[in-house]
């Protein structure tokens, strides 16, 4: 019997191609460099001058979510999926900011976290299914 989500839908069988891991890592690493240089390296310090790290991270998470809406629509995602994705981005940004602050304001650490999160999401269980 296949494992099931809480909603009752069956989980697909795990299919990970070892050959896909390296291109996914490289692709998402490049994207994460661009995003995190902007979000953590530029925008967060500006927000942090005025607000606490938590408030700044929630503001940044909201901006980050809105930033992704158009690409998610272009990718054919439905409204409910986009809503949950955007809601997930808020705590992810709080964690990202926590990593940034506690790693000596290292954008590199946030790039790795961002990229590996995307790799995991798009590889498991079957290319993001």
CSV table of N, CA and C in Angstrom, one decimal:
chain,number,residue,atom,x,y,z
A,1,UNK,N,0.8,-1.2,0.0
A,1,UNK,CA,0.0,0.0,0.0
A,1,UNK,C,0.9,1.2,0.0
A,2,UNK,N,0.6,2.2,-0.9
A,2,UNK,CA,1.4,3.4,-1.0
A,2,UNK,C,1.1,4.4,0.2
A,3,UNK,N,2.1,5.1,0.6
A,3,UNK,CA,1.9,6.1,1.7
A,3,UNK,C,0.9,7.1,1.2
A,4,UNK,N,0.2,7.8,2.2
A,4,UNK,CA,-0.8,8.7,1.8
A,4,UNK,C,-0.6,10.1,2.5
A,5,UNK,N,-1.0,11.2,1.8
A,5,UNK,CA,-1.0,12.5,2.4
A,5,UNK,C,-2.1,12.5,3.5
A,6,UNK,N,-2.2,13.5,4.3
A,6,UNK,CA,-3.3,13.6,5.2
A,6,UNK,C,-4.6,13.7,4.5
A,7,UNK,N,-4.6,14.3,3.3
A,7,UNK,CA,-5.9,14.5,2.6
A,7,UNK,C,-6.3,13.2,2.0
A,8,UNK,N,-5.5,12.1,2.0
A,8,UNK,CA,-6.0,10.9,1.5
A,8,UNK,C,-5.4,10.5,0.1
A,9,UNK,N,-4.7,11.5,-0.5
A,9,UNK,CA,-4.1,11.2,-1.8
A,9,UNK,C,-2.9,10.3,-1.6
A,10,UNK,N,-2.7,9.4,-2.5
A,10,UNK,CA,-1.5,8.5,-2.5
A,10,UNK,C,-0.3,9.3,-2.9
A,11,UNK,N,0.8,9.1,-2.2
A,11,UNK,CA,2.1,9.7,-2.6
A,11,UNK,C,2.7,8.9,-3.7
A,12,UNK,N,3.3,9.6,-4.7
A,12,UNK,CA,3.9,8.8,-5.8
A,12,UNK,C,5.2,8.1,-5.3
A,13,UNK,N,5.6,7.1,-6.0
A,13,UNK,CA,6.8,6.4,-5.7
A,13,UNK,C,8.0,7.3,-5.8
A,14,UNK,N,8.9,7.2,-4.9
A,14,UNK,CA,10.1,8.0,-5.0
A,14,UNK,C,11.0,7.6,-6.2
A,15,UNK,N,11.2,8.6,-7.1
A,15,UNK,CA,12.1,8.4,-8.2
A,15,UNK,C,13.1,9.6,-8.3
A,16,UNK,N,14.3,9.3,-7.9
A,16,UNK,CA,15.3,10.4,-8.0
A,16,UNK,C,16.4,9.9,-8.9
A,17,UNK,N,16.7,10.7,-10.0
A,17,UNK,CA,17.7,10.4,-10.9
A,17,UNK,C,19.0,11.1,-10.4
A,18,UNK,N,20.0,10.3,-10.1
A,18,UNK,CA,21.3,10.8,-9.7
A,18,UNK,C,21.8,11.8,-10.7
A,19,UNK,N,21.6,11.6,-12.0
A,19,UNK,CA,22.1,12.5,-13.0
A,19,UNK,C,21.3,13.9,-12.9
A,20,UNK,N,20.2,13.9,-12.3
A,20,UNK,CA,19.4,15.2,-12.2
A,20,UNK,C,19.9,16.0,-11.1
A,21,UNK,N,20.5,15.5,-10.1
A,21,UNK,CA,20.9,16.2,-8.9
A,21,UNK,C,21.9,17.3,-9.2
A,22,UNK,N,22.9,17.0,-9.9
A,22,UNK,CA,23.9,18.1,-10.2
A,22,UNK,C,23.4,19.3,-11.0
A,23,UNK,N,22.6,19.0,-12.1
A,23,UNK,CA,22.1,20.2,-12.8
A,23,UNK,C,21.1,21.0,-11.9
A,24,UNK,N,20.3,20.3,-11.1
A,24,UNK,CA,19.4,21.0,-10.2
A,24,UNK,C,20.1,21.8,-9.2
A,25,UNK,N,21.2,21.3,-8.6
A,25,UNK,CA,22.0,22.0,-7.7
A,25,UNK,C,22.6,23.3,-8.3
A,26,UNK,N,23.2,23.1,-9.5
A,26,UNK,CA,23.8,24.3,-10.2
A,26,UNK,C,22.8,25.3,-10.5
A,27,UNK,N,21.6,24.9,-11.1
A,27,UNK,CA,20.6,25.8,-11.5
A,27,UNK,C,20.1,26.6,-10.3
A,28,UNK,N,19.7,25.9,-9.3
A,28,UNK,CA,19.2,26.6,-8.1
A,28,UNK,C,20.2,27.4,-7.3
A,29,UNK,N,21.5,27.0,-7.4
A,29,UNK,CA,22.5,27.8,-6.8
A,29,UNK,C,22.7,29.1,-7.5
A,30,UNK,N,22.6,29.1,-8.8
A,30,UNK,CA,22.7,30.4,-9.5
A,30,UNK,C,21.6,31.3,-9.2
A,31,UNK,N,20.4,30.7,-9.2
A,31,UNK,CA,19.2,31.5,-8.9
A,31,UNK,C,19.2,32.1,-7.5
A,32,UNK,N,19.7,31.3,-6.5
A,32,UNK,CA,19.7,31.7,-5.1
A,32,UNK,C,20.8,32.8,-4.9
A,33,UNK,N,21.9,32.7,-5.7
A,33,UNK,CA,22.9,33.8,-5.6
A,33,UNK,C,22.2,35.2,-5.9
A,34,UNK,N,21.5,35.2,-7.0
A,34,UNK,CA,20.9,36.4,-7.4
A,34,UNK,C,19.8,36.9,-6.4
A,35,UNK,N,19.0,36.0,-6.0
A,35,UNK,CA,18.0,36.4,-5.0
A,35,UNK,C,18.5,36.9,-3.7
A,36,UNK,N,19.4,36.1,-3.1
A,36,UNK,CA,19.9,36.4,-1.8
A,36,UNK,C,20.9,37.5,-1.7
A,37,UNK,N,21.6,37.8,-2.8
A,37,UNK,CA,22.4,39.1,-2.9
A,37,UNK,C,21.5,40.3,-2.7
A,38,UNK,N,20.3,40.2,-3.4
A,38,UNK,CA,19.3,41.3,-3.3
A,38,UNK,C,18.6,41.3,-2.0
A,39,UNK,N,18.0,40.1,-1.6
A,39,UNK,CA,17.1,40.1,-0.4
A,39,UNK,C,17.9,40.3,0.9
A,40,UNK,N,18.9,39.4,1.1
A,40,UNK,CA,19.7,39.5,2.3
A,40,UNK,C,20.8,40.5,2.3
A,41,UNK,N,21.5,40.5,1.2
A,41,UNK,CA,22.7,41.4,1.1
A,41,UNK,C,22.3,42.9,1.0
A,42,UNK,N,21.2,43.2,0.4
A,42,UNK,CA,20.8,44.6,0.1
A,42,UNK,C,19.6,45.0,0.9
A,43,UNK,N,18.4,44.3,0.7
A,43,UNK,CA,17.2,44.8,1.3
A,43,UNK,C,17.1,44.6,2.8
A,44,UNK,N,17.5,43.4,3.3
A,44,UNK,CA,17.4,43.2,4.7
A,44,UNK,C,18.2,44.2,5.6
A,45,UNK,N,19.4,44.6,5.3
A,45,UNK,CA,20.1,45.6,6.1
A,45,UNK,C,19.3,46.9,6.2
A,46,UNK,N,18.7,47.3,5.1
A,46,UNK,CA,17.9,48.5,5.1
A,46,UNK,C,16.7,48.4,6.0
A,47,UNK,N,16.0,47.3,5.9
A,47,UNK,CA,14.8,47.0,6.7
A,47,UNK,C,15.3,46.9,8.2
A,48,UNK,N,16.4,46.3,8.5
A,48,UNK,CA,16.9,46.1,9.8
A,48,UNK,C,17.2,47.4,10.5
A,49,UNK,N,17.5,48.4,9.8
A,49,UNK,CA,17.8,49.7,10.4
A,49,UNK,C,16.6,50.3,11.1
A,50,UNK,N,15.4,49.9,10.6
A,50,UNK,CA,14.2,50.5,11.1
A,50,UNK,C,13.4,49.5,12.0
A,51,UNK,N,13.5,48.2,11.8
A,51,UNK,CA,12.7,47.3,12.5
A,51,UNK,C,13.5,46.2,13.1
A,52,UNK,N,12.9,45.4,14.0
A,52,UNK,CA,13.6,44.2,14.5
A,52,UNK,C,13.8,43.2,13.4
A,53,UNK,N,14.7,42.2,13.7
A,53,UNK,CA,15.0,41.2,12.7
A,53,UNK,C,13.8,40.4,12.4
A,54,UNK,N,12.9,40.1,13.3
A,54,UNK,CA,11.7,39.4,13.0
A,54,UNK,C,10.7,40.2,12.1
A,55,UNK,N,10.5,41.4,12.5
A,55,UNK,CA,9.6,42.2,11.7
A,55,UNK,C,10.2,42.4,10.3
A,56,UNK,N,11.5,42.7,10.2
A,56,UNK,CA,12.1,42.8,8.9
A,56,UNK,C,12.0,41.6,8.1
A,57,UNK,N,12.2,40.4,8.7
A,57,UNK,CA,12.1,39.1,8.0
A,57,UNK,C,10.7,38.9,7.5
A,58,UNK,N,9.7,39.3,8.3
A,58,UNK,CA,8.3,39.1,7.8
A,58,UNK,C,7.9,40.1,6.7
A,59,UNK,N,8.5,41.3,6.7
A,59,UNK,CA,8.3,42.2,5.6
A,59,UNK,C,9.0,41.7,4.4
A,60,UNK,N,10.2,41.2,4.6
A,60,UNK,CA,11.0,40.6,3.5
A,60,UNK,C,10.3,39.4,2.9
A,61,UNK,N,9.8,38.5,3.8
A,61,UNK,CA,9.1,37.3,3.4
A,61,UNK,C,7.8,37.7,2.5
A,62,UNK,N,7.1,38.7,2.9
A,62,UNK,CA,6.0,39.2,2.2
A,62,UNK,C,6.4,39.7,0.8
A,63,UNK,N,7.4,40.5,0.7
A,63,UNK,CA,7.9,40.9,-0.6
A,63,UNK,C,8.4,39.8,-1.4
A,64,UNK,N,9.1,38.8,-0.8
A,64,UNK,CA,9.6,37.6,-1.5
A,64,UNK,C,8.4,36.8,-2.1
A,65,UNK,N,7.4,36.7,-1.3
A,65,UNK,CA,6.2,35.9,-1.8
A,65,UNK,C,5.6,36.6,-3.0
A,66,UNK,N,5.3,37.9,-2.9
A,66,UNK,CA,4.7,38.7,-4.0
A,66,UNK,C,5.6,38.6,-5.2
A,67,UNK,N,6.9,38.7,-5.0
A,67,UNK,CA,7.9,38.6,-6.1
A,67,UNK,C,7.7,37.3,-6.9
A,68,UNK,N,7.3,36.2,-6.3
A,68,UNK,CA,7.2,34.9,-6.9
A,68,UNK,C,5.8,34.6,-7.6
A,69,UNK,N,4.8,35.5,-7.3
A,69,UNK,CA,3.4,35.2,-7.8
A,69,UNK,C,3.4,35.1,-9.3
A,70,UNK,N,3.9,36.0,-10.0
A,70,UNK,CA,3.9,36.0,-11.5
A,70,UNK,C,4.6,34.8,-12.1
A,71,UNK,N,5.8,34.5,-11.6
A,71,UNK,CA,6.4,33.2,-12.2
A,71,UNK,C,5.7,32.0,-11.8
A,72,UNK,N,5.0,31.9,-10.7
A,72,UNK,CA,4.2,30.7,-10.3
A,72,UNK,C,3.0,30.6,-11.2
A,73,UNK,N,2.4,31.8,-11.5
A,73,UNK,CA,1.2,31.8,-12.4
A,73,UNK,C,1.7,31.3,-13.8
A,74,UNK,N,2.8,31.9,-14.3
A,74,UNK,CA,3.4,31.5,-15.6
A,74,UNK,C,3.7,30.0,-15.6
A,75,UNK,N,4.1,29.4,-14.5
A,75,UNK,CA,4.4,28.0,-14.4
A,75,UNK,C,3.2,27.1,-14.4
A,76,UNK,N,2.0,27.7,-14.4
A,76,UNK,CA,0.7,27.0,-14.5
A,76,UNK,C,0.2,26.5,-13.1
A,77,UNK,N,0.7,27.1,-12.0
A,77,UNK,CA,0.2,26.7,-10.7
A,77,UNK,C,-1.2,27.3,-10.5
A,78,UNK,N,-2.0,26.6,-9.8
A,78,UNK,CA,-3.3,27.2,-9.5
A,78,UNK,C,-3.3,28.1,-8.2
A,79,UNK,N,-4.3,28.8,-8.0
A,79,UNK,CA,-4.4,29.8,-7.0
A,79,UNK,C,-4.1,29.3,-5.6
A,80,UNK,N,-4.7,28.1,-5.3
A,80,UNK,CA,-4.6,27.5,-4.0
A,80,UNK,C,-3.1,27.1,-3.7
A,81,UNK,N,-2.5,26.5,-4.8
A,81,UNK,CA,-1.1,26.1,-4.6
A,81,UNK,C,-0.2,27.4,-4.4
A,82,UNK,N,-0.5,28.4,-5.1
A,82,UNK,CA,0.3,29.7,-5.0
A,82,UNK,C,0.1,30.3,-3.6
A,83,UNK,N,-1.1,30.2,-3.1
A,83,UNK,CA,-1.4,30.7,-1.7
A,83,UNK,C,-0.5,30.0,-0.7
A,84,UNK,N,-0.6,28.7,-0.7
A,84,UNK,CA,0.2,27.9,0.2
A,84,UNK,C,1.7,28.1,0.0
A,85,UNK,N,2.1,28.2,-1.2
A,85,UNK,CA,3.6,28.5,-1.4
A,85,UNK,C,4.0,29.8,-0.8
A,86,UNK,N,3.2,30.8,-1.0
A,86,UNK,CA,3.5,32.1,-0.5
A,86,UNK,C,3.4,32.1,1.1
A,87,UNK,N,2.5,31.4,1.6
A,87,UNK,CA,2.4,31.3,3.1
A,87,UNK,C,3.7,30.6,3.6
A,88,UNK,N,4.1,29.6,2.9
A,88,UNK,CA,5.3,28.8,3.3
A,88,UNK,C,6.6,29.7,3.3
A,89,UNK,N,6.6,30.7,2.4
A,89,UNK,CA,7.7,31.6,2.2
A,89,UNK,C,8.0,32.4,3.4
A,90,UNK,N,6.9,32.7,4.2
A,90,UNK,CA,7.1,33.6,5.4
A,90,UNK,C,8.0,32.9,6.4
A,91,UNK,N,7.7,31.7,6.9
A,91,UNK,CA,8.6,31.1,7.9
A,91,UNK,C,9.9,30.8,7.3
A,92,UNK,N,10.0,30.4,6.0
A,92,UNK,CA,11.3,30.2,5.4
A,92,UNK,C,12.2,31.4,5.4
A,93,UNK,N,11.6,32.6,5.2
A,93,UNK,CA,12.4,33.8,5.3
A,93,UNK,C,12.8,34.1,6.7
A,94,UNK,N,12.0,33.8,7.7
A,94,UNK,CA,12.4,34.0,9.1
A,94,UNK,C,13.6,33.1,9.4
A,95,UNK,N,13.5,31.9,8.9
A,95,UNK,CA,14.7,31.0,9.1
A,95,UNK,C,15.9,31.5,8.4
A,96,UNK,N,15.7,31.9,7.2
A,96,UNK,CA,16.8,32.5,6.4
A,96,UNK,C,17.5,33.7,7.1
A,97,UNK,N,16.6,34.6,7.6
A,97,UNK,CA,17.2,35.7,8.3
A,97,UNK,C,17.9,35.3,9.6
A,98,UNK,N,17.4,34.3,10.3
A,98,UNK,CA,18.0,33.8,11.5
A,98,UNK,C,19.4,33.2,11.1
A,99,UNK,N,19.5,32.4,10.0
A,99,UNK,CA,20.7,31.9,9.6
A,99,UNK,C,21.7,33.0,9.2
A,100,UNK,N,21.2,34.0,8.5
A,100,UNK,CA,22.0,35.1,8.1
A,100,UNK,C,22.6,35.9,9.3
A,101,UNK,N,21.8,36.2,10.3
A,101,UNK,CA,22.3,36.9,11.4
A,101,UNK,C,23.2,36.0,12.3
A,102,UNK,N,22.9,34.8,12.4
A,102,UNK,CA,23.7,33.9,13.3
A,102,UNK,C,24.9,33.3,12.6
A,103,UNK,N,25.1,33.5,11.3
A,103,UNK,CA,26.3,33.1,10.6
A,103,UNK,C,27.1,34.3,10.2
A,104,UNK,N,27.0,35.3,11.1
A,104,UNK,CA,27.9,36.5,10.8
A,104,UNK,C,27.5,37.3,9.6
A,105,UNK,N,26.2,37.4,9.3
A,105,UNK,CA,25.7,38.0,8.1
A,105,UNK,C,26.3,37.5,6.8
A,106,UNK,N,26.3,36.2,6.8
A,106,UNK,CA,26.9,35.5,5.6
A,106,UNK,C,25.8,35.2,4.5
A,107,UNK,N,25.9,35.9,3.4
A,107,UNK,CA,25.0,35.7,2.3
A,107,UNK,C,25.2,34.3,1.7
A,108,UNK,N,26.4,33.8,1.8
A,108,UNK,CA,26.7,32.5,1.3
A,108,UNK,C,25.8,31.4,2.0
A,109,UNK,N,25.7,31.5,3.3
A,109,UNK,CA,24.9,30.6,4.1
A,109,UNK,C,23.4,30.6,3.6
A,110,UNK,N,22.9,31.8,3.4
A,110,UNK,CA,21.5,32.0,2.9
A,110,UNK,C,21.4,31.4,1.5
A,111,UNK,N,22.4,31.6,0.7
A,111,UNK,CA,22.3,31.1,-0.7
A,111,UNK,C,22.3,29.5,-0.7
A,112,UNK,N,23.1,28.9,0.2
A,112,UNK,CA,23.0,27.5,0.3
A,112,UNK,C,21.7,27.0,0.8
A,113,UNK,N,21.2,27.6,1.8
A,113,UNK,CA,19.9,27.2,2.4
A,113,UNK,C,18.8,27.4,1.3
A,114,UNK,N,18.7,28.5,0.6
A,114,UNK,CA,17.7,28.8,-0.4
A,114,UNK,C,17.9,27.7,-1.6
A,115,UNK,N,19.1,27.5,-2.0
A,115,UNK,CA,19.3,26.6,-3.1
A,115,UNK,C,18.9,25.1,-2.8
A,116,UNK,N,19.3,24.7,-1.6
A,116,UNK,CA,19.0,23.3,-1.2
A,116,UNK,C,17.5,23.1,-0.9
A,117,UNK,N,16.9,24.1,-0.4
A,117,UNK,CA,15.4,24.1,-0.3
A,117,UNK,C,14.7,23.9,-1.6
A,118,UNK,N,15.2,24.6,-2.6
A,118,UNK,CA,14.6,24.4,-3.9
A,118,UNK,C,14.9,23.1,-4.5
A,119,UNK,N,16.1,22.6,-4.4
A,119,UNK,CA,16.5,21.3,-4.9
A,119,UNK,C,15.6,20.2,-4.3
A,120,UNK,N,15.5,20.3,-2.9
A,120,UNK,CA,14.6,19.3,-2.3
A,120,UNK,C,13.2,19.4,-2.8
A,121,UNK,N,12.7,20.6,-2.9
A,121,UNK,CA,11.3,20.7,-3.4
A,121,UNK,C,11.1,20.2,-4.8
A,122,UNK,N,12.0,20.4,-5.6
A,122,UNK,CA,11.9,20.0,-7.0
A,122,UNK,C,12.3,18.6,-7.3
A,123,UNK,N,13.1,17.9,-6.5
A,123,UNK,CA,13.5,16.6,-6.7
A,123,UNK,C,12.5,15.5,-6.0
A,124,UNK,N,11.9,15.9,-4.9
A,124,UNK,CA,11.2,14.9,-4.1
A,124,UNK,C,9.7,15.1,-4.2
A,125,UNK,N,8.9,14.1,-4.2
A,125,UNK,CA,9.2,12.7,-4.4
A,125,UNK,C,9.5,12.4,-5.9
A,126,UNK,N,8.9,13.1,-6.8
A,126,UNK,CA,9.2,12.9,-8.2
A,126,UNK,C,9.1,14.3,-8.9
A,127,UNK,N,10.3,15.0,-8.9
A,127,UNK,CA,10.4,16.3,-9.6
A,127,UNK,C,9.3,17.2,-9.2
A,128,UNK,N,9.1,17.4,-7.9
A,128,UNK,CA,8.2,18.3,-7.3
A,128,UNK,C,6.8,18.0,-7.4
A,129,UNK,N,6.5,16.7,-7.6
A,129,UNK,CA,5.1,16.3,-7.7
A,129,UNK,C,4.4,16.5,-6.3
